[in-house]
Short mmCIF file of N, CA and C in Angstrom, two decimals:
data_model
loop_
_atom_site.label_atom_id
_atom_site.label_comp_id
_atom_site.label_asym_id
_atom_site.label_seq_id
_atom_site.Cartn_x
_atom_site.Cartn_y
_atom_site.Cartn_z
N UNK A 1 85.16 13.94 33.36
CA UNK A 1 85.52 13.42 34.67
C UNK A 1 84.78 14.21 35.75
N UNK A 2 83.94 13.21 36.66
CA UNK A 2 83.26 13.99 37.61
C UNK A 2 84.54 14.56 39.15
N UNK A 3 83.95 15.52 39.71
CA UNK A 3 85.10 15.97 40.74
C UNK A 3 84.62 14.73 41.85
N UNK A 4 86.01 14.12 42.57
CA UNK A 4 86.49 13.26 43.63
C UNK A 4 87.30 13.57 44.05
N UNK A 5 87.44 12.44 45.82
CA UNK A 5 88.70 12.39 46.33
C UNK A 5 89.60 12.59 45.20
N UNK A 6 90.43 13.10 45.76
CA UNK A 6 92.20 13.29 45.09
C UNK A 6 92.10 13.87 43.52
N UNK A 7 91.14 14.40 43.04
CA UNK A 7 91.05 15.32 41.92
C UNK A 7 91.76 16.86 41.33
N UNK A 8 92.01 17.55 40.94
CA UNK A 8 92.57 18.46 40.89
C UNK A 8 91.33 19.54 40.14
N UNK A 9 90.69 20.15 40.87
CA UNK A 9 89.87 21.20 40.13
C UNK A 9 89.89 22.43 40.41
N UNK A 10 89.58 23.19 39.00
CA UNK A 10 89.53 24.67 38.56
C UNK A 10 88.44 25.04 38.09
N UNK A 11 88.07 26.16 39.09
CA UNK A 11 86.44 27.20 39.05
C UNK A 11 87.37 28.25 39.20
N UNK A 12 86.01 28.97 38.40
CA UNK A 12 86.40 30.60 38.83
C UNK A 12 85.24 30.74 39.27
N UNK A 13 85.17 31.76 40.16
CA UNK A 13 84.41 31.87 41.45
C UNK A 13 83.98 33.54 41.67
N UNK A 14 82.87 33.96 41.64
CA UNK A 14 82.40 35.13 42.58
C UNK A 14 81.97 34.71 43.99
N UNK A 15 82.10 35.99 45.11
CA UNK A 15 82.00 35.51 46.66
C UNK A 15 81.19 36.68 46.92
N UNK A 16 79.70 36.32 47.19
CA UNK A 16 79.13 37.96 47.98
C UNK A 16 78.71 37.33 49.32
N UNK A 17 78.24 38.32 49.74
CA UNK A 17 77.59 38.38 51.25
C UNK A 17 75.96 38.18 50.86
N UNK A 18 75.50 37.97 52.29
CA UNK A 18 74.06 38.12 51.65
C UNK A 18 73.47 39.44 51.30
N UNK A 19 74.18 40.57 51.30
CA UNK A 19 73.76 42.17 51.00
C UNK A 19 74.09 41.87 49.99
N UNK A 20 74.66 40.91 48.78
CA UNK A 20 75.20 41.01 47.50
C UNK A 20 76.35 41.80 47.29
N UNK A 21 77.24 42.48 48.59
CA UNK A 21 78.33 42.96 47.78
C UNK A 21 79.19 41.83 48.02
N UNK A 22 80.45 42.37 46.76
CA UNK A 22 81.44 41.23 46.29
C UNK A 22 82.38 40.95 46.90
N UNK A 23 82.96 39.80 47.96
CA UNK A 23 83.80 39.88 48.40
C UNK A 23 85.35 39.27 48.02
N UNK A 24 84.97 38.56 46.69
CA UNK A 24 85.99 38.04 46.47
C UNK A 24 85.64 37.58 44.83
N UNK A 25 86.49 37.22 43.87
CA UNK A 25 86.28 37.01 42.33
C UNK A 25 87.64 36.34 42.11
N UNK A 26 87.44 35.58 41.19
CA UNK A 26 88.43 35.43 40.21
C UNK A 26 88.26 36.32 38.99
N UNK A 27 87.31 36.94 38.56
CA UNK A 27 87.27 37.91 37.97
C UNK A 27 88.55 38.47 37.15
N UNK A 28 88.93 38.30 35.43
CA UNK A 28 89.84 38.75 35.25
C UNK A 28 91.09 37.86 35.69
N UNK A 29 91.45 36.85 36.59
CA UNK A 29 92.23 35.79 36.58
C UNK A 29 92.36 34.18 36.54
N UNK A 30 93.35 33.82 36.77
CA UNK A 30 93.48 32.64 36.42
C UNK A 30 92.13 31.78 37.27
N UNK A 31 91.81 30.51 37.63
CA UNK A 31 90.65 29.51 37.82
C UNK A 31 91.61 29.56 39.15
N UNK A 32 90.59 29.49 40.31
CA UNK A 32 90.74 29.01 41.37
C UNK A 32 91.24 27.31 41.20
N UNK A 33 92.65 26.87 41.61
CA UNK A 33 92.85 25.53 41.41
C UNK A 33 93.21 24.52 42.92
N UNK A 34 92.83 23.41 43.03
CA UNK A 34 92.96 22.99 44.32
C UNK A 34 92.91 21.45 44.29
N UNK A 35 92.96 20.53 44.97
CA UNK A 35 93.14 19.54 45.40
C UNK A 35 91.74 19.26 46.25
N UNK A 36 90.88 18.32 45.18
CA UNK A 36 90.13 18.23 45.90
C UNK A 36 89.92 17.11 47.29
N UNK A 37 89.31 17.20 48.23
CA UNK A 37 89.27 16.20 49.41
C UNK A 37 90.43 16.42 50.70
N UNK A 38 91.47 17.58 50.06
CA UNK A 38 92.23 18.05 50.92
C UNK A 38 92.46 18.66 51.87
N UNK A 39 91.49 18.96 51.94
CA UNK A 39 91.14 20.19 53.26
C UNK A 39 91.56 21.37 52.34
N UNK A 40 91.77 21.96 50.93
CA UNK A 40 92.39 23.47 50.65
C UNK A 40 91.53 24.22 50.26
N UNK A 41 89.99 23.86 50.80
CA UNK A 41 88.94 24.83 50.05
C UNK A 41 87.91 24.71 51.63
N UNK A 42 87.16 25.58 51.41
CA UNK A 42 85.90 25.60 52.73
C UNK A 42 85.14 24.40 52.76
N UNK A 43 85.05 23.99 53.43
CA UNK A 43 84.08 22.33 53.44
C UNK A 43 83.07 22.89 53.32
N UNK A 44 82.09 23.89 52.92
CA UNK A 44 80.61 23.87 52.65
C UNK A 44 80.78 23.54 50.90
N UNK A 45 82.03 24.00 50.26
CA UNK A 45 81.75 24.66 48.89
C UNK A 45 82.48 23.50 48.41
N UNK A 46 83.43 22.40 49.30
CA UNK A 46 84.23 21.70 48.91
C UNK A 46 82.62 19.81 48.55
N UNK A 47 82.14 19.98 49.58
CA UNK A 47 81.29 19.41 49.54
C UNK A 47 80.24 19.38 48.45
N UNK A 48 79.48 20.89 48.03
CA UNK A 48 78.45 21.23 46.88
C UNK A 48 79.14 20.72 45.41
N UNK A 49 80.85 21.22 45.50
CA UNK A 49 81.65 20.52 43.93
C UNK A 49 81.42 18.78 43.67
N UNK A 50 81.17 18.35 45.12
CA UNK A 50 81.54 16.81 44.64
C UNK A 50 81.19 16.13 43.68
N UNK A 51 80.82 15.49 43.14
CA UNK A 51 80.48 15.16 41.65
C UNK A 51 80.38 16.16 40.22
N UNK A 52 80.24 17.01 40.79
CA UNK A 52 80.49 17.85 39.36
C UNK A 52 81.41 17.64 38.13
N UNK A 53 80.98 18.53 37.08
CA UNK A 53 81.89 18.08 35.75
C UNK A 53 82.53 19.81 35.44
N UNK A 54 83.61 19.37 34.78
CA UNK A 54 83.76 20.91 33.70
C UNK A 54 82.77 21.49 33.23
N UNK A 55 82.77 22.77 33.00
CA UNK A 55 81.91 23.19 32.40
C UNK A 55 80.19 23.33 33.06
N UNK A 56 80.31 22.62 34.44
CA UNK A 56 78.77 23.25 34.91
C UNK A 56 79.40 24.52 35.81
N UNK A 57 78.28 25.16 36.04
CA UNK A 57 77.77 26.28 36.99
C UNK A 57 76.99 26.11 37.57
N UNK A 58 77.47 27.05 39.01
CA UNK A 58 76.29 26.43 40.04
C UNK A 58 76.43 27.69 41.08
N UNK A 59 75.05 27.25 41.53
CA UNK A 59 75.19 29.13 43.26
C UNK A 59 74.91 27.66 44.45
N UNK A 60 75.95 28.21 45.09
CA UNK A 60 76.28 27.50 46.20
C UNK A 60 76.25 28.48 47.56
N UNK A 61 75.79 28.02 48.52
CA UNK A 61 75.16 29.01 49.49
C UNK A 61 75.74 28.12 51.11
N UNK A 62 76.80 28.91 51.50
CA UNK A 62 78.04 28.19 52.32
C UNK A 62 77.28 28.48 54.12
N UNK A 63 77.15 28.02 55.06
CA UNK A 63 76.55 28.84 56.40
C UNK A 63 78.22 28.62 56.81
N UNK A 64 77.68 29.56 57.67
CA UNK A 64 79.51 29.97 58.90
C UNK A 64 79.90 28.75 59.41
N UNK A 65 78.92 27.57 59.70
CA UNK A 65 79.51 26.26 60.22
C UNK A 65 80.48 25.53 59.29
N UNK A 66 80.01 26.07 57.78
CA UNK A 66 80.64 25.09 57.18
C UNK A 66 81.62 25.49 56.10
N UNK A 67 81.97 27.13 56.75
CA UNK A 67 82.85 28.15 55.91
C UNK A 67 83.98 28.33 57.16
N UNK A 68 83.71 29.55 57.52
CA UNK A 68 85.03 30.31 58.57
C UNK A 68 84.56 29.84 59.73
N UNK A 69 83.61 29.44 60.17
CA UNK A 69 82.83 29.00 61.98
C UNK A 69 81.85 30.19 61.97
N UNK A 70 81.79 30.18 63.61
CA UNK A 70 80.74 31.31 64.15
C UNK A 70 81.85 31.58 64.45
N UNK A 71 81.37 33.61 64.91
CA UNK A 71 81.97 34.72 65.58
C UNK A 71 82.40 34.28 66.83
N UNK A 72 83.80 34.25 67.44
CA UNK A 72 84.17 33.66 68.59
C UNK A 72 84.78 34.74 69.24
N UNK A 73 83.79 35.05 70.56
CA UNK A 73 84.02 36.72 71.51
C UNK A 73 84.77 36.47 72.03
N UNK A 74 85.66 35.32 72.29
CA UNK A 74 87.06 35.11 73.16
C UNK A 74 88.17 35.42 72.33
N UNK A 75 87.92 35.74 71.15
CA UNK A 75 88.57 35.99 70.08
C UNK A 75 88.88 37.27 69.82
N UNK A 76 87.78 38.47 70.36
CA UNK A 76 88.21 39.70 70.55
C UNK A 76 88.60 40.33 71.71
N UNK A 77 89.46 40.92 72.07
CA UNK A 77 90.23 41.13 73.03
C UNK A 77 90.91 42.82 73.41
N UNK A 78 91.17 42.52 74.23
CA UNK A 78 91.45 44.45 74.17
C UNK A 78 93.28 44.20 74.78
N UNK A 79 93.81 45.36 74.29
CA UNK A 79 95.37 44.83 74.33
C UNK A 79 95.96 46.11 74.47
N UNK A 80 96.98 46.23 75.61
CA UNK A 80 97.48 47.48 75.72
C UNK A 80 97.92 48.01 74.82
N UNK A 81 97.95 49.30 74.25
CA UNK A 81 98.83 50.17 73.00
C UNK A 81 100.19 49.75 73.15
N UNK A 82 101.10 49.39 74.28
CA UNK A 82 102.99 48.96 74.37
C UNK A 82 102.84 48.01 74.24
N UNK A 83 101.86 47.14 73.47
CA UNK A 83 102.42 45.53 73.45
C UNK A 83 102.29 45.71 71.62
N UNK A 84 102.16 47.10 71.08
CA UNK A 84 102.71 46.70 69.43
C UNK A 84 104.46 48.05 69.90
N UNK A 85 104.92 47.49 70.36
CA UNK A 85 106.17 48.07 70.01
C UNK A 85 106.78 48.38 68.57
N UNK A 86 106.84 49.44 68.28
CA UNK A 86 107.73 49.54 67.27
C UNK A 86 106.32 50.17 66.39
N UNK A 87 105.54 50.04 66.50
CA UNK A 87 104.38 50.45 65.55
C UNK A 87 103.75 51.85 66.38
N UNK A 88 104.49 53.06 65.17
CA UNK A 88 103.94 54.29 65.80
C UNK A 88 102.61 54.81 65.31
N UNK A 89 101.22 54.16 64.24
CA UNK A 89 100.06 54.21 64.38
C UNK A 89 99.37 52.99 64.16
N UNK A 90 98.67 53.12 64.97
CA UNK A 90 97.75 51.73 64.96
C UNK A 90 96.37 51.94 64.21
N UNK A 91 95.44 51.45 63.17
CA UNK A 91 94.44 52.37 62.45
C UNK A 91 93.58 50.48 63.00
N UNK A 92 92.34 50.92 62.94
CA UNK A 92 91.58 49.74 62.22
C UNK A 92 91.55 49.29 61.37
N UNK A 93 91.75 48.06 60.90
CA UNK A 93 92.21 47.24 59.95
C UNK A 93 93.21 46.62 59.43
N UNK A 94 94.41 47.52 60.27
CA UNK A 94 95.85 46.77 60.16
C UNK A 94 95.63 45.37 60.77
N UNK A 95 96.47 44.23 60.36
CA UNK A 95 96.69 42.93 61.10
C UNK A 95 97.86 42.84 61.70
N UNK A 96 98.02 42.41 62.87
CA UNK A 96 99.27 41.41 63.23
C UNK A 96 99.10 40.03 63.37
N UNK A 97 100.43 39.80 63.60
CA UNK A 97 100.51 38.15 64.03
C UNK A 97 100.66 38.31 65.26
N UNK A 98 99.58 37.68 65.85
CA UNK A 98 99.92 37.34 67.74
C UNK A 98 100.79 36.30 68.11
N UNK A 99 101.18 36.05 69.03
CA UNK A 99 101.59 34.60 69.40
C UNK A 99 100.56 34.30 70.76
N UNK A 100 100.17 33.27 70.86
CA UNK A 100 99.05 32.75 71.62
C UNK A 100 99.71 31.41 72.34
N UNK A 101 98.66 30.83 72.93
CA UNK A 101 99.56 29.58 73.59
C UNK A 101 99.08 28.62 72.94
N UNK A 102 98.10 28.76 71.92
CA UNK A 102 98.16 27.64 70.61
C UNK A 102 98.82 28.29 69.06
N UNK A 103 99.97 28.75 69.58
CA UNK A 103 100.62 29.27 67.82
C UNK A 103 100.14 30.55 67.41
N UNK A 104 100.77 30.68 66.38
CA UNK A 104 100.57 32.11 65.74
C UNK A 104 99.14 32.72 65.35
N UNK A 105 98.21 33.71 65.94
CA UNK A 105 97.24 34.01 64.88
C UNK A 105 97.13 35.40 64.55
N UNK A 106 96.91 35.94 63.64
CA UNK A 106 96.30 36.94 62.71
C UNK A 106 95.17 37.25 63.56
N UNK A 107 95.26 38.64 63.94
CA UNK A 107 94.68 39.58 64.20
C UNK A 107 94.00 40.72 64.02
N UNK A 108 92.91 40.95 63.26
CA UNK A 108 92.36 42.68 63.05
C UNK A 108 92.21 43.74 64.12
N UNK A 109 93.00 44.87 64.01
CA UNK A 109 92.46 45.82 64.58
C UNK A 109 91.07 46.14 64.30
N UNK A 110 90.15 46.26 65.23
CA UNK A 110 88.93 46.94 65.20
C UNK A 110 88.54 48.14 65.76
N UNK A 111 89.13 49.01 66.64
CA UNK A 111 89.47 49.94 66.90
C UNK A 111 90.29 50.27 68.27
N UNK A 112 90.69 51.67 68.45
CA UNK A 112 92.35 52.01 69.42
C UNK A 112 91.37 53.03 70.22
N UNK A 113 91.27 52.90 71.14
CA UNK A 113 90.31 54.01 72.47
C UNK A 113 91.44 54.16 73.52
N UNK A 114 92.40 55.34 73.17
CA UNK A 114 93.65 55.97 74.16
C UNK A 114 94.73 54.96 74.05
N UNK A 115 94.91 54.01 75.24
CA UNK A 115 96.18 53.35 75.37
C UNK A 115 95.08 51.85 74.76
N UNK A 116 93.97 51.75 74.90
CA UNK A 116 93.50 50.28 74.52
C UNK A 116 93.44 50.10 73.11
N UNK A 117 93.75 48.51 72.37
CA UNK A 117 93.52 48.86 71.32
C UNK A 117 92.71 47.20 71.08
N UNK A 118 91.45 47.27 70.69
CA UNK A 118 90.47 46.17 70.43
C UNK A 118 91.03 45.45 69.23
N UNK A 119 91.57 43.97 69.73
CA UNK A 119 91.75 43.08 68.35
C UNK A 119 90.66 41.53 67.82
N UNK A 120 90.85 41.46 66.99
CA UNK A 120 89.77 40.31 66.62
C UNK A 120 90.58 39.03 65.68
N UNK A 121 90.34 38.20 66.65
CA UNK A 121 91.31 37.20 65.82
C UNK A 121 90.41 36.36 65.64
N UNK A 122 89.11 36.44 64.98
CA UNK A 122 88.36 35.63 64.29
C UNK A 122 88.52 35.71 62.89
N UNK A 123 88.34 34.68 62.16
CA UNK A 123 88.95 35.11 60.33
C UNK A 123 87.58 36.20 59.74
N UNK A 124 88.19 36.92 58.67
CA UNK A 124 87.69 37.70 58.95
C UNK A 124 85.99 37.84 58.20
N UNK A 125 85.44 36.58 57.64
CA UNK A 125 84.23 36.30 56.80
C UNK A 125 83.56 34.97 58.17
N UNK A 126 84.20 34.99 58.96
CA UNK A 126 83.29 34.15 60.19
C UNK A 126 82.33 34.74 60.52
N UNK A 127 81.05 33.77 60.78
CA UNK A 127 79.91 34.57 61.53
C UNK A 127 79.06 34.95 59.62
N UNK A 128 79.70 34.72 58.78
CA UNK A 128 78.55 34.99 57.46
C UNK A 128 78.35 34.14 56.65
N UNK A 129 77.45 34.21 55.80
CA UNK A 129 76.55 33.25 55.07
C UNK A 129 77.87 33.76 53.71
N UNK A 130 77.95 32.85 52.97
CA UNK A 130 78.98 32.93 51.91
C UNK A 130 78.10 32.75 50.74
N UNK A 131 77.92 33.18 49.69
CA UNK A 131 77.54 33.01 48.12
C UNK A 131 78.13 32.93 47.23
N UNK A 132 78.45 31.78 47.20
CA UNK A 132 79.69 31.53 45.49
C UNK A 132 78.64 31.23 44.44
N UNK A 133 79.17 31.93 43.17
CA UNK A 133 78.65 31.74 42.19
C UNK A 133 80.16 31.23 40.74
N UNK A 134 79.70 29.67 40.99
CA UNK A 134 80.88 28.70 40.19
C UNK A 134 80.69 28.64 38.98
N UNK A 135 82.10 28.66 38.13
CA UNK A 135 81.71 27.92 37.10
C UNK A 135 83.18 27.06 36.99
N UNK A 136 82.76 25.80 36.98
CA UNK A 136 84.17 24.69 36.90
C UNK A 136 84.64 24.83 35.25
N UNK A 137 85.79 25.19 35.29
CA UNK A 137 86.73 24.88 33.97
C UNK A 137 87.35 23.61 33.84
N UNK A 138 88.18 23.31 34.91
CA UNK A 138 88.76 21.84 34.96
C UNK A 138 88.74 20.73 35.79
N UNK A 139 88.67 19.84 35.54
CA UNK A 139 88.85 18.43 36.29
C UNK A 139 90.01 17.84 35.70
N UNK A 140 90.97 17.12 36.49
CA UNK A 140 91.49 16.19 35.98
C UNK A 140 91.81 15.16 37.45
N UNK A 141 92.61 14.54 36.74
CA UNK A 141 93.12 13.27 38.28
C UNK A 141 94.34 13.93 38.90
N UNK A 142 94.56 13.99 40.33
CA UNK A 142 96.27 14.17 40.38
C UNK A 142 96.85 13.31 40.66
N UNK A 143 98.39 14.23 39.84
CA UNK A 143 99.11 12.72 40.32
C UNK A 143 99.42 12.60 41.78
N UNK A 144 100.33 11.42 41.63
CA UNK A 144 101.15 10.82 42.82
C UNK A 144 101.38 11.68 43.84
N UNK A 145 102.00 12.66 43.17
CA UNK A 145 102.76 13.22 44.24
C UNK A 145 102.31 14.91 44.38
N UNK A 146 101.45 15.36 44.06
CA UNK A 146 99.87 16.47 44.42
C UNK A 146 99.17 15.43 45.40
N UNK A 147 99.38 14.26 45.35
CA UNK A 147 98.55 13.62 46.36
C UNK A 147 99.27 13.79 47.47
N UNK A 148 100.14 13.15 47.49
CA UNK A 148 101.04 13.08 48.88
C UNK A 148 101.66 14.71 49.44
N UNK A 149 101.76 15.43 48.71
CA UNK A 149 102.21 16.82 49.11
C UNK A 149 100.60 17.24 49.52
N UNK A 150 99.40 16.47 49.44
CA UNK A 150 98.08 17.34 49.69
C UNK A 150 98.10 19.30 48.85
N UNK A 151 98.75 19.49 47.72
CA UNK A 151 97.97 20.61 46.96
C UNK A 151 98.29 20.44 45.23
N UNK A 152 98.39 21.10 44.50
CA UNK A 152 98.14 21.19 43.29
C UNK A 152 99.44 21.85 42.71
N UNK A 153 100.48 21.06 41.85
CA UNK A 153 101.65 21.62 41.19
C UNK A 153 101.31 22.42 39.88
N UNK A 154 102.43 22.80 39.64
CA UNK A 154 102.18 23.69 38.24
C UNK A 154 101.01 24.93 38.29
N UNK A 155 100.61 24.70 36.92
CA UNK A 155 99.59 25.41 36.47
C UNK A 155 98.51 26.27 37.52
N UNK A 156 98.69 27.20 37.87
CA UNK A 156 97.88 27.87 39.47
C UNK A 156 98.11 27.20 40.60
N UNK A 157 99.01 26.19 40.64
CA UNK A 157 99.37 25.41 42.20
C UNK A 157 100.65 25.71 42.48
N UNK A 158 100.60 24.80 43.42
CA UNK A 158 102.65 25.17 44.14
C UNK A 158 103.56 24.63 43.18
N UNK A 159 104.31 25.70 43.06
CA UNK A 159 105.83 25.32 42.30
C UNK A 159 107.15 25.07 43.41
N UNK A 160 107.36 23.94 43.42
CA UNK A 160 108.30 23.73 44.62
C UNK A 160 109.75 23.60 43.86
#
């Protein structure tokens, strides 16, 4: 079965940068599993699977448009040290959740200079070239209702 709309497929996946280090693996676990056509994977990499079968491998080479976006500088921000109440060190790299006037987002510290503390609420692989190196284990069809819930039950998916 080739991968389509409303498919259910499993790769396991390496993720480098273009310096080649690793940013992400299935390595050692279960197959990345997903719903395909759903929006639950990056549209560069969701796009390169489309027709594919079990059992191929492939290097797929993702740009920021069609992974996390570009780097968005309205996105980093500088924020007084009393607006993390309750948090007695702040390091680079901790996250919070902001609240914004479009909803909740996830935030990196990037660094704390006295009372300022620089956050970045861009995700945090935006702005880079992505390198997956696939190999598909499964295809199958989903059912009914992986369709209508839009993700993947059981086996590496949601158990509701």
């Amino acid at each position: 079965m080739q991968i389509a709309q409303n498919s259910v497929v499993a790769f396991h996946y390496t993720l480098t940068n273009d310096a080649g280090e690793v940013l992400d693996s299935s390595e050692g676990r279960e197959p990345l599993t997903y719903l395909h056509g759903a929006g639950n994977i990056i549209p560069g990499l969701e796009k390169e699977l489309e027709g594919r079968a079990a059992g191929e491998k492939l290097n797929v080479s993702v740009s920021p448009e069609e992974g996390y976006g570009e780097l968005q500088e309205q996105l980093m921000q500088e924020v007084p040290r009393d607006a993390f109440q309750g948090v007695e060190s702040i390091e680079p790299g901790m996250q919070f959740q902001a609240q914004t006037q479009g909803g909740p987002l996830m935030v990196t510290v990037k660094k704390v200079e006295g009372d300022t503390v620089v956050v970045d609420g861009n995700h945090p692989l935006a702005g880079q070239q992505l390198n997956f190196d696939v190999e598909i284990a499964e295809v199958r069809e989903a059912s009914s209702e992986e369709v209508e819930h839009g993700h993947v039950h059981g086996e590496g998916g949601v158990e509701h």
